[in-house]
mmCIF file of C-alpha atoms in Angstrom:
data_model
loop_
_atom_site.group_PDB
_atom_site.id
_atom_site.type_symbol
_atom_site.label_atom_id
_atom_site.label_comp_id
_atom_site.label_asym_id
_atom_site.label_seq_id
_atom_site.Cartn_x
_atom_site.Cartn_y
_atom_site.Cartn_z
ATOM 1 C CA UNK A 26 -39.351 -74.401 -27.186
ATOM 2 C CA UNK A 27 -36.706 -75.789 -25.034
ATOM 3 C CA UNK A 28 -33.153 -76.878 -25.830
ATOM 4 C CA UNK A 29 -31.518 -79.892 -24.276
ATOM 5 C CA UNK A 30 -28.086 -79.622 -22.818
ATOM 6 C CA UNK A 31 -26.837 -82.207 -25.449
ATOM 7 C CA UNK A 32 -28.274 -79.924 -28.209
ATOM 8 C CA UNK A 33 -26.756 -76.897 -26.873
ATOM 9 C CA UNK A 34 -23.240 -78.525 -26.318
ATOM 10 C CA UNK A 35 -23.258 -79.483 -29.998
ATOM 11 C CA UNK A 36 -23.896 -75.953 -31.188
ATOM 12 C CA UNK A 37 -20.872 -73.907 -31.648
ATOM 13 C CA UNK A 38 -19.911 -70.691 -33.343
ATOM 14 C CA UNK A 39 -17.868 -70.423 -36.585
ATOM 15 C CA UNK A 40 -19.315 -72.935 -38.790
ATOM 16 C CA UNK A 41 -19.466 -72.476 -42.799
ATOM 17 C CA UNK A 42 -22.803 -74.304 -42.827
ATOM 18 C CA UNK A 43 -26.155 -72.823 -42.990
ATOM 19 C CA UNK A 44 -27.919 -72.881 -39.653
ATOM 20 C CA UNK A 45 -31.514 -74.210 -39.424
ATOM 21 C CA UNK A 46 -34.253 -71.716 -38.387
ATOM 22 C CA UNK A 47 -35.162 -71.884 -34.580
ATOM 23 C CA UNK A 48 -38.794 -73.153 -33.526
ATOM 24 C CA UNK A 49 -41.310 -70.350 -33.365
ATOM 25 C CA UNK A 50 -42.652 -69.689 -29.859
ATOM 26 C CA UNK A 51 -45.407 -72.392 -28.929
ATOM 27 C CA UNK A 52 -46.777 -70.301 -25.909
ATOM 28 C CA UNK A 53 -47.132 -66.519 -25.911
ATOM 29 C CA UNK A 54 -44.380 -64.553 -24.130
ATOM 30 C CA UNK A 55 -44.950 -62.916 -20.844
ATOM 31 C CA UNK A 56 -46.317 -59.455 -21.188
ATOM 32 C CA UNK A 57 -44.296 -56.909 -19.082
ATOM 33 C CA UNK A 58 -46.438 -53.888 -17.713
ATOM 34 C CA UNK A 59 -44.063 -51.233 -16.757
ATOM 35 C CA UNK A 60 -40.696 -50.154 -15.902
ATOM 36 C CA UNK A 61 -40.147 -51.621 -12.523
ATOM 37 C CA UNK A 62 -41.255 -55.191 -13.837
ATOM 38 C CA UNK A 63 -38.673 -54.753 -16.664
ATOM 39 C CA UNK A 64 -35.711 -54.105 -14.347
ATOM 40 C CA UNK A 65 -36.833 -56.943 -12.001
ATOM 41 C CA UNK A 66 -37.184 -59.437 -14.879
ATOM 42 C CA UNK A 67 -33.775 -58.447 -16.246
ATOM 43 C CA UNK A 68 -32.213 -58.927 -12.857
ATOM 44 C CA UNK A 69 -33.735 -62.385 -12.573
ATOM 45 C CA UNK A 70 -32.573 -63.575 -15.944
ATOM 46 C CA UNK A 71 -29.193 -61.979 -15.381
ATOM 47 C CA UNK A 72 -28.496 -64.561 -12.520
ATOM 48 C CA UNK A 73 -29.167 -67.454 -14.926
ATOM 49 C CA UNK A 74 -27.228 -65.859 -17.899
ATOM 50 C CA UNK A 75 -24.041 -65.041 -15.669
ATOM 51 C CA UNK A 76 -23.673 -68.864 -14.603
ATOM 52 C CA UNK A 77 -22.606 -70.277 -17.925
ATOM 53 C CA UNK A 78 -21.074 -67.054 -19.631
ATOM 54 C CA UNK A 79 -17.472 -67.971 -19.263
ATOM 55 C CA UNK A 80 -18.160 -71.471 -20.411
ATOM 56 C CA UNK A 81 -20.248 -70.301 -23.421
ATOM 57 C CA UNK A 82 -17.498 -67.810 -24.432
ATOM 58 C CA UNK A 83 -14.407 -70.243 -24.015
ATOM 59 C CA UNK A 84 -16.188 -73.179 -25.867
ATOM 60 C CA UNK A 85 -18.093 -70.942 -28.434
ATOM 61 C CA UNK A 86 -21.355 -72.371 -27.380
ATOM 62 C CA UNK A 87 -24.618 -70.452 -28.840
ATOM 63 C CA UNK A 88 -26.956 -69.458 -26.091
ATOM 64 C CA UNK A 89 -30.007 -71.219 -27.397
ATOM 65 C CA UNK A 90 -31.834 -71.826 -24.165
ATOM 66 C CA UNK A 91 -30.874 -68.545 -22.788
ATOM 67 C CA UNK A 92 -32.179 -66.709 -25.747
ATOM 68 C CA UNK A 93 -35.477 -68.658 -25.703
ATOM 69 C CA UNK A 94 -35.928 -67.597 -22.048
ATOM 70 C CA UNK A 95 -34.919 -64.072 -22.831
ATOM 71 C CA UNK A 96 -37.490 -63.482 -25.429
ATOM 72 C CA UNK A 97 -40.238 -65.446 -23.555
ATOM 73 C CA UNK A 98 -39.619 -63.160 -20.612
ATOM 74 C CA UNK A 99 -41.230 -60.138 -22.234
ATOM 75 C CA UNK A 100 -38.147 -57.970 -22.295
ATOM 76 C CA UNK A 101 -37.923 -57.967 -26.095
ATOM 77 C CA UNK A 102 -41.199 -56.251 -26.252
ATOM 78 C CA UNK A 103 -40.715 -53.464 -23.635
ATOM 79 C CA UNK A 104 -40.407 -50.632 -26.190
ATOM 80 C CA UNK A 105 -43.455 -51.741 -27.994
ATOM 81 C CA UNK A 106 -45.991 -48.761 -27.549
ATOM 82 C CA UNK A 107 -48.718 -48.902 -24.928
ATOM 83 C CA UNK A 108 -51.262 -48.389 -27.693
ATOM 84 C CA UNK A 109 -50.316 -51.810 -29.281
ATOM 85 C CA UNK A 110 -50.017 -53.726 -25.872
ATOM 86 C CA UNK A 111 -46.347 -53.142 -25.007
ATOM 87 C CA UNK A 112 -45.088 -51.603 -21.764
ATOM 88 C CA UNK A 113 -43.656 -48.519 -23.665
ATOM 89 C CA UNK A 114 -41.043 -48.145 -21.096
ATOM 90 C CA UNK A 115 -38.637 -45.156 -20.598
ATOM 91 C CA UNK A 116 -35.292 -45.352 -22.705
ATOM 92 C CA UNK A 117 -33.686 -44.866 -19.466
ATOM 93 C CA UNK A 118 -35.043 -48.051 -18.352
ATOM 94 C CA UNK A 119 -34.499 -49.934 -21.491
ATOM 95 C CA UNK A 120 -30.676 -48.898 -21.079
ATOM 96 C CA UNK A 121 -30.728 -50.167 -17.811
ATOM 97 C CA UNK A 122 -32.051 -53.498 -18.813
ATOM 98 C CA UNK A 123 -29.615 -53.981 -21.367
ATOM 99 C CA UNK A 124 -26.717 -52.971 -18.953
ATOM 100 C CA UNK A 125 -28.054 -55.600 -16.549
ATOM 101 C CA UNK A 126 -28.125 -58.370 -19.149
ATOM 102 C CA UNK A 127 -24.839 -57.362 -20.632
ATOM 103 C CA UNK A 128 -23.074 -57.640 -17.121
ATOM 104 C CA UNK A 129 -24.269 -61.115 -17.152
ATOM 105 C CA UNK A 130 -23.421 -61.961 -20.611
ATOM 106 C CA UNK A 131 -22.774 -59.202 -23.214
ATOM 107 C CA UNK A 132 -23.413 -61.569 -26.097
ATOM 108 C CA UNK A 133 -26.864 -62.217 -25.101
ATOM 109 C CA UNK A 134 -27.537 -58.310 -24.578
ATOM 110 C CA UNK A 135 -26.032 -57.765 -28.215
ATOM 111 C CA UNK A 136 -28.419 -60.324 -29.658
ATOM 112 C CA UNK A 137 -31.410 -58.049 -28.628
ATOM 113 C CA UNK A 138 -30.049 -54.694 -30.074
ATOM 114 C CA UNK A 139 -31.274 -54.740 -33.370
ATOM 115 C CA UNK A 140 -34.553 -56.210 -32.250
ATOM 116 C CA UNK A 141 -35.157 -53.392 -29.836
ATOM 117 C CA UNK A 142 -34.243 -50.734 -32.522
ATOM 118 C CA UNK A 143 -36.282 -52.245 -35.183
ATOM 119 C CA UNK A 144 -39.347 -52.041 -32.700
ATOM 120 C CA UNK A 145 -38.744 -48.387 -32.895
ATOM 121 C CA UNK A 146 -38.608 -48.107 -36.604
ATOM 122 C CA UNK A 147 -42.033 -50.048 -36.767
ATOM 123 C CA UNK A 148 -43.434 -47.267 -34.494
ATOM 124 C CA UNK A 149 -41.981 -44.449 -36.532
ATOM 125 C CA UNK A 150 -42.382 -45.856 -40.097
ATOM 126 C CA UNK A 151 -44.853 -48.727 -40.107
ATOM 127 C CA UNK A 152 -48.385 -48.545 -41.458
ATOM 128 C CA UNK A 153 -51.237 -49.177 -38.869
ATOM 129 C CA UNK A 154 -51.581 -52.727 -40.612
ATOM 130 C CA UNK A 155 -47.739 -53.429 -40.001
ATOM 131 C CA UNK A 156 -47.782 -52.101 -36.475
ATOM 132 C CA UNK A 157 -50.614 -54.378 -35.575
ATOM 133 C CA UNK A 158 -49.247 -57.464 -37.247
ATOM 134 C CA UNK A 159 -45.491 -56.951 -36.208
ATOM 135 C CA UNK A 160 -46.132 -55.706 -32.792
ATOM 136 C CA UNK A 161 -48.426 -58.433 -32.228
ATOM 137 C CA UNK A 162 -45.728 -60.972 -33.225
ATOM 138 C CA UNK A 163 -43.255 -59.287 -30.862
ATOM 139 C CA UNK A 164 -45.780 -59.736 -27.998
ATOM 140 C CA UNK A 165 -46.066 -63.370 -28.810
ATOM 141 C CA UNK A 166 -42.272 -63.893 -28.300
ATOM 142 C CA UNK A 167 -41.016 -63.664 -32.022
ATOM 143 C CA UNK A 168 -37.394 -62.312 -32.360
ATOM 144 C CA UNK A 169 -36.273 -60.029 -35.191
ATOM 145 C CA UNK A 170 -32.775 -60.608 -36.326
ATOM 146 C CA UNK A 171 -30.650 -58.274 -38.554
ATOM 147 C CA UNK A 172 -29.640 -58.239 -42.107
ATOM 148 C CA UNK A 173 -28.268 -54.621 -42.231
ATOM 149 C CA UNK A 174 -24.462 -54.420 -43.081
ATOM 150 C CA UNK A 175 -22.861 -55.665 -45.888
ATOM 151 C CA UNK A 176 -19.109 -56.930 -46.017
ATOM 152 C CA UNK A 177 -17.909 -55.444 -49.401
ATOM 153 C CA UNK A 178 -19.687 -52.354 -49.650
ATOM 154 C CA UNK A 179 -17.837 -49.061 -49.825
ATOM 155 C CA UNK A 180 -19.279 -47.734 -46.305
ATOM 156 C CA UNK A 181 -21.594 -49.133 -43.714
ATOM 157 C CA UNK A 182 -24.502 -46.914 -45.253
ATOM 158 C CA UNK A 183 -23.986 -48.497 -48.906
ATOM 159 C CA UNK A 184 -26.235 -51.136 -49.780
ATOM 160 C CA UNK A 185 -25.930 -53.509 -52.581
ATOM 161 C CA UNK A 186 -28.903 -55.716 -51.600
ATOM 162 C CA UNK A 187 -31.964 -55.017 -53.806
ATOM 163 C CA UNK A 188 -35.642 -55.797 -53.761
ATOM 164 C CA UNK A 189 -38.191 -55.615 -56.631
ATOM 165 C CA UNK A 190 -41.996 -55.901 -56.329
ATOM 166 C CA UNK A 191 -43.740 -58.661 -58.457
ATOM 167 C CA UNK A 192 -47.317 -58.152 -57.783
ATOM 168 C CA UNK A 193 -48.220 -58.476 -54.263
ATOM 169 C CA UNK A 194 -44.659 -59.938 -53.521
ATOM 170 C CA UNK A 195 -41.296 -58.458 -53.013
ATOM 171 C CA UNK A 196 -38.200 -60.417 -54.384
ATOM 172 C CA UNK A 197 -35.080 -59.751 -52.575
ATOM 173 C CA UNK A 198 -31.441 -60.547 -53.555
ATOM 174 C CA UNK A 199 -28.063 -59.874 -51.806
ATOM 175 C CA UNK A 200 -25.774 -60.785 -48.961
ATOM 176 C CA UNK A 201 -25.257 -59.559 -45.525
ATOM 177 C CA UNK A 202 -22.525 -59.887 -42.736
ATOM 178 C CA UNK A 203 -22.381 -58.684 -39.090
ATOM 179 C CA UNK A 204 -26.141 -59.972 -38.923
ATOM 180 C CA UNK A 205 -26.219 -60.307 -35.141
ATOM 181 C CA UNK A 206 -29.377 -62.144 -34.039
ATOM 182 C CA UNK A 207 -30.401 -63.391 -37.485
ATOM 183 C CA UNK A 208 -29.126 -66.922 -36.523
ATOM 184 C CA UNK A 209 -31.644 -67.308 -33.760
ATOM 185 C CA UNK A 210 -34.406 -65.021 -35.106
ATOM 186 C CA UNK A 211 -37.871 -65.879 -36.243
ATOM 187 C CA UNK A 212 -37.946 -62.967 -38.649
ATOM 188 C CA UNK A 213 -35.059 -61.487 -40.435
ATOM 189 C CA UNK A 214 -35.615 -57.734 -41.381
ATOM 190 C CA UNK A 215 -33.553 -57.332 -44.442
ATOM 191 C CA UNK A 216 -32.314 -53.712 -45.417
ATOM 192 C CA UNK A 217 -32.600 -53.625 -49.111
ATOM 193 C CA UNK A 218 -32.996 -50.788 -51.727
ATOM 194 C CA UNK A 219 -36.003 -50.710 -54.164
ATOM 195 C CA UNK A 220 -36.264 -49.742 -57.895
ATOM 196 C CA UNK A 221 -37.084 -46.192 -56.766
ATOM 197 C CA UNK A 222 -33.577 -46.203 -55.146
ATOM 198 C CA UNK A 223 -35.048 -46.034 -51.576
ATOM 199 C CA UNK A 224 -34.150 -48.282 -48.789
ATOM 200 C CA UNK A 225 -36.733 -50.388 -46.826
ATOM 201 C CA UNK A 226 -36.737 -53.254 -44.264
ATOM 202 C CA UNK A 227 -38.238 -56.453 -45.808
ATOM 203 C CA UNK A 228 -39.257 -58.707 -43.066
ATOM 204 C CA UNK A 229 -38.715 -62.219 -44.071
ATOM 205 C CA UNK A 230 -39.640 -65.178 -41.915
ATOM 206 C CA UNK A 231 -36.416 -67.010 -40.989
ATOM 207 C CA UNK A 232 -37.332 -70.377 -42.964
ATOM 208 C CA UNK A 233 -38.351 -68.560 -46.252
ATOM 209 C CA UNK A 234 -36.889 -70.582 -49.169
ATOM 210 C CA UNK A 235 -33.559 -68.748 -50.420
ATOM 211 C CA UNK A 236 -32.814 -67.149 -46.950
ATOM 212 C CA UNK A 237 -29.676 -68.756 -45.488
ATOM 213 C CA UNK A 238 -28.011 -67.729 -42.332
ATOM 214 C CA UNK A 239 -24.417 -68.980 -41.883
ATOM 215 C CA UNK A 240 -22.958 -69.270 -38.523
ATOM 216 C CA UNK A 241 -19.584 -68.065 -39.423
ATOM 217 C CA UNK A 242 -18.764 -65.222 -36.874
ATOM 218 C CA UNK A 243 -15.191 -65.707 -36.056
ATOM 219 C CA UNK A 244 -14.206 -62.504 -34.067
ATOM 220 C CA UNK A 245 -12.144 -62.989 -30.678
ATOM 221 C CA UNK A 246 -14.766 -61.043 -28.817
ATOM 222 C CA UNK A 247 -18.451 -61.183 -28.543
ATOM 223 C CA UNK A 248 -18.247 -64.713 -29.823
ATOM 224 C CA UNK A 249 -21.564 -66.071 -29.146
ATOM 225 C CA UNK A 250 -23.620 -63.252 -30.645
ATOM 226 C CA UNK A 251 -24.921 -65.222 -33.761
ATOM 227 C CA UNK A 252 -23.409 -62.596 -35.989
ATOM 228 C CA UNK A 253 -22.645 -64.463 -38.932
ATOM 229 C CA UNK A 254 -23.660 -64.016 -42.421
ATOM 230 C CA UNK A 255 -27.037 -63.936 -44.525
ATOM 231 C CA UNK A 256 -27.344 -65.206 -48.124
ATOM 232 C CA UNK A 257 -30.585 -63.913 -49.799
ATOM 233 C CA UNK A 258 -31.239 -65.669 -53.032
ATOM 234 C CA UNK A 259 -34.605 -64.784 -54.777
ATOM 235 C CA UNK A 260 -36.369 -64.432 -51.325
ATOM 236 C CA UNK A 261 -39.983 -63.881 -51.772
ATOM 237 C CA UNK A 262 -41.863 -61.894 -49.093
ATOM 238 C CA UNK A 263 -45.396 -60.450 -49.193
ATOM 239 C CA UNK A 264 -45.392 -56.728 -50.275
ATOM 240 C CA UNK A 265 -47.193 -55.964 -46.921
ATOM 241 C CA UNK A 266 -43.910 -56.733 -45.205
ATOM 242 C CA UNK A 267 -41.982 -54.130 -46.950
ATOM 243 C CA UNK A 268 -41.541 -51.139 -44.509
ATOM 244 C CA UNK A 269 -39.914 -48.044 -45.899
ATOM 245 C CA UNK A 270 -36.968 -46.553 -43.997
ATOM 246 C CA UNK A 271 -37.749 -42.737 -43.567
ATOM 247 C CA UNK A 272 -36.769 -42.418 -39.857
ATOM 248 C CA UNK A 273 -33.531 -40.337 -40.883
ATOM 249 C CA UNK A 274 -35.443 -37.984 -43.348
ATOM 250 C CA UNK A 275 -37.041 -35.973 -40.511
ATOM 251 C CA UNK A 276 -35.900 -35.494 -36.742
ATOM 252 C CA UNK A 277 -36.611 -38.773 -34.807
ATOM 253 C CA UNK A 278 -34.845 -40.647 -32.046
ATOM 254 C CA UNK A 279 -33.917 -43.651 -34.371
ATOM 255 C CA UNK A 280 -30.181 -42.860 -34.224
ATOM 256 C CA UNK A 281 -29.981 -42.299 -30.387
ATOM 257 C CA UNK A 282 -32.143 -45.264 -29.598
ATOM 258 C CA UNK A 283 -29.614 -47.446 -31.615
ATOM 259 C CA UNK A 284 -26.575 -45.960 -29.767
ATOM 260 C CA UNK A 285 -28.094 -46.019 -26.349
ATOM 261 C CA UNK A 286 -28.325 -49.729 -26.541
ATOM 262 C CA UNK A 287 -24.610 -50.039 -27.877
ATOM 263 C CA UNK A 288 -23.609 -47.819 -24.778
ATOM 264 C CA UNK A 289 -25.591 -49.867 -22.481
ATOM 265 C CA UNK A 290 -23.852 -52.929 -23.734
ATOM 266 C CA UNK A 291 -20.386 -51.427 -23.051
ATOM 267 C CA UNK A 292 -21.686 -50.185 -19.593
ATOM 268 C CA UNK A 293 -22.606 -53.754 -18.646
ATOM 269 C CA UNK A 294 -19.212 -55.107 -19.802
ATOM 270 C CA UNK A 295 -17.446 -52.451 -17.710
ATOM 271 C CA UNK A 296 -19.541 -53.414 -14.579
ATOM 272 C CA UNK A 297 -18.700 -56.913 -15.062
ATOM 273 C CA UNK A 298 -15.095 -56.652 -15.421
ATOM 274 C CA UNK A 299 -14.818 -54.273 -12.345
ATOM 275 C CA UNK A 300 -16.962 -56.653 -10.300
ATOM 276 C CA UNK A 301 -14.797 -59.605 -11.233
ATOM 277 C CA UNK A 302 -11.646 -57.570 -10.603
ATOM 278 C CA UNK A 303 -12.798 -56.571 -7.134
ATOM 279 C CA UNK A 304 -13.854 -60.353 -6.235
ATOM 280 C CA UNK A 305 -10.396 -61.600 -7.598
ATOM 281 C CA UNK A 306 -8.408 -59.052 -5.652
ATOM 282 C CA UNK A 307 -10.281 -60.069 -2.440
ATOM 283 C CA UNK A 308 -10.221 -63.789 -2.911
ATOM 284 C CA UNK A 309 -7.012 -64.627 -4.998
ATOM 285 C CA UNK A 310 -4.484 -61.866 -5.542
ATOM 286 C CA UNK A 311 -1.518 -61.408 -3.453
ATOM 287 C CA UNK A 312 -0.344 -58.080 -1.957
ATOM 288 C CA UNK A 313 2.737 -56.460 -3.422
ATOM 289 C CA UNK A 314 5.913 -56.951 -1.176
ATOM 290 C CA UNK A 315 6.522 -53.389 -0.976
ATOM 291 C CA UNK A 316 3.039 -52.576 0.411
ATOM 292 C CA UNK A 317 3.566 -53.994 3.649
ATOM 293 C CA UNK A 318 0.030 -55.179 3.811
ATOM 294 C CA UNK A 319 -1.432 -58.625 4.404
ATOM 295 C CA UNK A 320 -4.048 -58.502 1.836
ATOM 296 C CA UNK A 321 -4.087 -57.384 -1.714
ATOM 297 C CA UNK A 322 -7.153 -55.585 -1.023
ATOM 298 C CA UNK A 323 -5.307 -53.177 1.389
ATOM 299 C CA UNK A 324 -2.549 -52.139 -1.170
ATOM 300 C CA UNK A 325 -3.201 -48.376 -1.293
ATOM 301 C CA UNK A 326 -2.354 -48.046 -4.944
ATOM 302 C CA UNK A 327 -4.895 -50.821 -5.579
ATOM 303 C CA UNK A 328 -7.644 -49.061 -3.452
ATOM 304 C CA UNK A 329 -7.164 -45.790 -5.447
ATOM 305 C CA UNK A 330 -7.213 -47.591 -8.676
ATOM 306 C CA UNK A 331 -10.576 -49.103 -7.895
ATOM 307 C CA UNK A 332 -11.745 -45.925 -6.596
ATOM 308 C CA UNK A 333 -11.089 -44.251 -9.933
ATOM 309 C CA UNK A 334 -12.615 -46.915 -11.826
ATOM 310 C CA UNK A 335 -15.906 -46.825 -9.782
ATOM 311 C CA UNK A 336 -16.070 -43.063 -10.360
ATOM 312 C CA UNK A 337 -15.735 -43.244 -14.172
ATOM 313 C CA UNK A 338 -18.120 -46.005 -14.269
ATOM 314 C CA UNK A 339 -20.735 -44.100 -12.147
ATOM 315 C CA UNK A 340 -20.210 -41.178 -14.509
ATOM 316 C CA UNK A 341 -20.702 -43.235 -17.674
ATOM 317 C CA UNK A 342 -23.907 -44.659 -15.969
ATOM 318 C CA UNK A 343 -25.156 -41.276 -15.053
ATOM 319 C CA UNK A 344 -24.944 -40.094 -18.524
ATOM 320 C CA UNK A 345 -26.559 -43.313 -19.780
ATOM 321 C CA UNK A 346 -29.605 -42.534 -17.743
ATOM 322 C CA UNK A 347 -29.508 -38.729 -18.739
ATOM 323 C CA UNK A 348 -29.469 -39.699 -22.406
ATOM 324 C CA UNK A 349 -32.381 -42.049 -21.824
ATOM 325 C CA UNK A 350 -34.538 -39.305 -20.323
ATOM 326 C CA UNK A 351 -33.640 -36.977 -23.237
ATOM 327 C CA UNK A 352 -34.561 -39.588 -25.870
ATOM 328 C CA UNK A 353 -37.916 -40.083 -24.109
ATOM 329 C CA UNK A 354 -38.401 -36.311 -24.176
ATOM 330 C CA UNK A 355 -37.406 -36.080 -28.025
ATOM 331 C CA UNK A 356 -39.774 -39.145 -28.674
ATOM 332 C CA UNK A 357 -42.675 -37.286 -27.236
ATOM 333 C CA UNK A 358 -42.004 -33.910 -28.974
ATOM 334 C CA UNK A 359 -39.426 -34.634 -31.961
ATOM 335 C CA UNK A 360 -37.883 -31.660 -33.452
ATOM 336 C CA UNK A 361 -34.336 -30.418 -34.495
ATOM 337 C CA UNK A 362 -33.421 -29.362 -31.181
ATOM 338 C CA UNK A 363 -34.763 -32.057 -28.958
ATOM 339 C CA UNK A 364 -33.496 -34.732 -31.272
ATOM 340 C CA UNK A 365 -30.064 -32.919 -31.528
ATOM 341 C CA UNK A 366 -30.013 -32.817 -27.563
ATOM 342 C CA UNK A 367 -30.848 -36.536 -27.304
ATOM 343 C CA UNK A 368 -28.215 -37.537 -29.841
ATOM 344 C CA UNK A 369 -25.304 -35.360 -28.263
ATOM 345 C CA UNK A 370 -26.157 -36.874 -24.817
ATOM 346 C CA UNK A 371 -26.080 -40.296 -26.030
ATOM 347 C CA UNK A 372 -22.871 -39.735 -27.702
ATOM 348 C CA UNK A 373 -21.315 -38.515 -24.444
ATOM 349 C CA UNK A 374 -22.598 -41.584 -22.764
ATOM 350 C CA UNK A 375 -21.076 -43.551 -25.714
ATOM 351 C CA UNK A 376 -17.663 -42.103 -25.122
ATOM 352 C CA UNK A 377 -17.595 -42.846 -21.572
ATOM 353 C CA UNK A 378 -19.265 -46.123 -21.709
ATOM 354 C CA UNK A 379 -16.444 -47.239 -24.386
ATOM 355 C CA UNK A 380 -13.714 -45.661 -22.212
ATOM 356 C CA UNK A 381 -14.590 -47.471 -19.094
ATOM 357 C CA UNK A 382 -15.210 -50.853 -20.616
ATOM 358 C CA UNK A 383 -11.825 -50.786 -22.356
ATOM 359 C CA UNK A 384 -10.115 -49.311 -19.181
ATOM 360 C CA UNK A 385 -11.784 -51.515 -16.445
ATOM 361 C CA UNK A 386 -11.265 -54.852 -18.627
ATOM 362 C CA UNK A 387 -7.716 -53.956 -19.060
ATOM 363 C CA UNK A 388 -6.997 -52.810 -15.501
ATOM 364 C CA UNK A 389 -8.468 -56.022 -14.250
ATOM 365 C CA UNK A 390 -5.016 -57.849 -15.028
ATOM 366 C CA UNK A 391 -2.689 -55.156 -13.840
ATOM 367 C CA UNK A 392 -4.570 -55.011 -10.340
ATOM 368 C CA UNK A 393 -5.579 -58.736 -9.971
ATOM 369 C CA UNK A 394 -2.132 -59.946 -10.964
ATOM 370 C CA UNK A 395 -0.719 -62.642 -13.296
ATOM 371 C CA UNK A 396 -2.836 -65.402 -11.817
ATOM 372 C CA UNK A 397 -5.852 -63.582 -13.190
ATOM 373 C CA UNK A 398 -4.576 -64.327 -16.741
ATOM 374 C CA UNK A 399 -4.930 -68.220 -16.263
ATOM 375 C CA UNK A 400 -7.380 -69.632 -18.992
ATOM 376 C CA UNK A 401 -9.269 -71.402 -16.294
ATOM 377 C CA UNK A 402 -10.629 -68.018 -15.210
ATOM 378 C CA UNK A 403 -11.322 -66.793 -18.807
ATOM 379 C CA UNK A 404 -11.387 -63.226 -17.408
ATOM 380 C CA UNK A 405 -9.871 -61.913 -20.740
ATOM 381 C CA UNK A 406 -13.299 -62.326 -22.082
ATOM 382 C CA UNK A 407 -14.023 -58.946 -20.676
ATOM 383 C CA UNK A 408 -11.386 -57.136 -22.563
ATOM 384 C CA UNK A 409 -12.115 -59.030 -25.805
ATOM 385 C CA UNK A 410 -15.673 -58.313 -25.523
ATOM 386 C CA UNK A 411 -15.108 -54.676 -24.862
ATOM 387 C CA UNK A 412 -12.390 -54.304 -27.634
ATOM 388 C CA UNK A 413 -14.771 -55.690 -30.069
ATOM 389 C CA UNK A 414 -18.119 -54.350 -29.278
ATOM 390 C CA UNK A 415 -16.596 -50.665 -29.086
ATOM 391 C CA UNK A 416 -15.819 -50.999 -32.582
ATOM 392 C CA UNK A 417 -19.434 -50.906 -33.626
ATOM 393 C CA UNK A 418 -18.772 -46.991 -34.592
ATOM 394 C CA UNK A 419 -15.876 -44.907 -34.006
ATOM 395 C CA UNK A 420 -15.897 -42.850 -30.783
ATOM 396 C CA UNK A 421 -13.223 -40.527 -32.318
ATOM 397 C CA UNK A 422 -16.200 -39.103 -34.388
ATOM 398 C CA UNK A 423 -18.188 -38.678 -31.364
ATOM 399 C CA UNK A 424 -15.738 -36.070 -29.750
ATOM 400 C CA UNK A 425 -16.090 -34.193 -33.253
ATOM 401 C CA UNK A 426 -19.803 -34.087 -33.098
ATOM 402 C CA UNK A 427 -20.181 -33.350 -29.339
ATOM 403 C CA UNK A 428 -17.532 -30.516 -29.791
ATOM 404 C CA UNK A 429 -19.214 -29.273 -33.096
ATOM 405 C CA UNK A 430 -22.559 -28.907 -31.254
ATOM 406 C CA UNK A 431 -21.394 -26.929 -28.133
ATOM 407 C CA UNK A 432 -19.007 -24.786 -30.071
ATOM 408 C CA UNK A 433 -20.804 -24.227 -33.591
ATOM 409 C CA UNK A 434 -24.315 -25.243 -32.777
ATOM 410 C CA UNK A 435 -24.247 -27.748 -35.599
ATOM 411 C CA UNK A 436 -26.259 -30.958 -34.866
ATOM 412 C CA UNK A 437 -24.733 -34.412 -35.382
ATOM 413 C CA UNK A 438 -25.980 -36.039 -38.769
ATOM 414 C CA UNK A 439 -28.931 -38.327 -38.617
ATOM 415 C CA UNK A 440 -28.241 -42.039 -39.059
ATOM 416 C CA UNK A 441 -27.873 -45.483 -36.987
ATOM 417 C CA UNK A 442 -24.616 -44.585 -35.801
ATOM 418 C CA UNK A 443 -25.360 -41.069 -34.252
#
């Protein structure tokens, strides 16, 4: 399942045409065994992904070969439970893996987010047969996409996509947008509402007739996330692939897991922006004439500003790790108290990763100077990526839910954005 340079160079974002399904894996993916191996593999891949990140962003090139390497590395299966052959890593480790990948290329990291969240949904809501089948496919290297949000619904939680059972087949109709990862997926889990009014994930093969994925993502940030649209017209899926969504009916870590992945992406963007700021100041920036210094890196105001950014980044990363450990605890013993604690901790991490991602990517230009804005460097991608990705859910509500928890002992609502 390789991609030639000429093929990759021809595949750009923001096209109105349906995008052909990617080939299924021809060889099984690597199986990662533990947390340490997961982090080591992420670091190896990050070196490769970073090399072409600026070019892919500037030219709008989809990361076809990179995503193939990513899923074949085994990192897409690290939260498959050990009972089903996965590593079942700590969610602190999973967050670190995503942060490492996001530092190299945040678009590639975002392509993984829904797949990993869906792995948890399968573990929590799937039947034994569904777990055996779907986890087996994940460990072979199959990628889940995302057909969740809808462009014209009243809220993000309102769904007009419907499915109806026809014997042993589910028939799905609807339209989706913000479908991160669906373009390059092998299986597209579609959120649809049944005749009983309840939601479900319907796992459709990417090449199922009637399922069209459009490469029409046109945002100024996170440009190469394959986040276009999906049209679903009389798509027929085996009824055995319909998985009821019940993870928010009782206390589970489904919400915090979804959110910690988002926070980790923002943490990676922040770390990339800060690393590029430091490198540019050291190698290309000029000292301000009033400083009396020979090097920009000796300017006392620049030095202090870098110190403040590093402190804020380290605080965000510490909260990210704390949230992951609390998610692990709540996954092991889920109840109202443990899930609320994990949810609030993850919200705290999301607040700080959002703030440092935006601040670091903005401060880059103030500290590095005007020459850092030259198109050849494409350093503005960090700010664009931070600004777009942090819009996934409003941080202003995080402050409210965190305060309400500590002040009034009211747990945050349970949904994918908490």
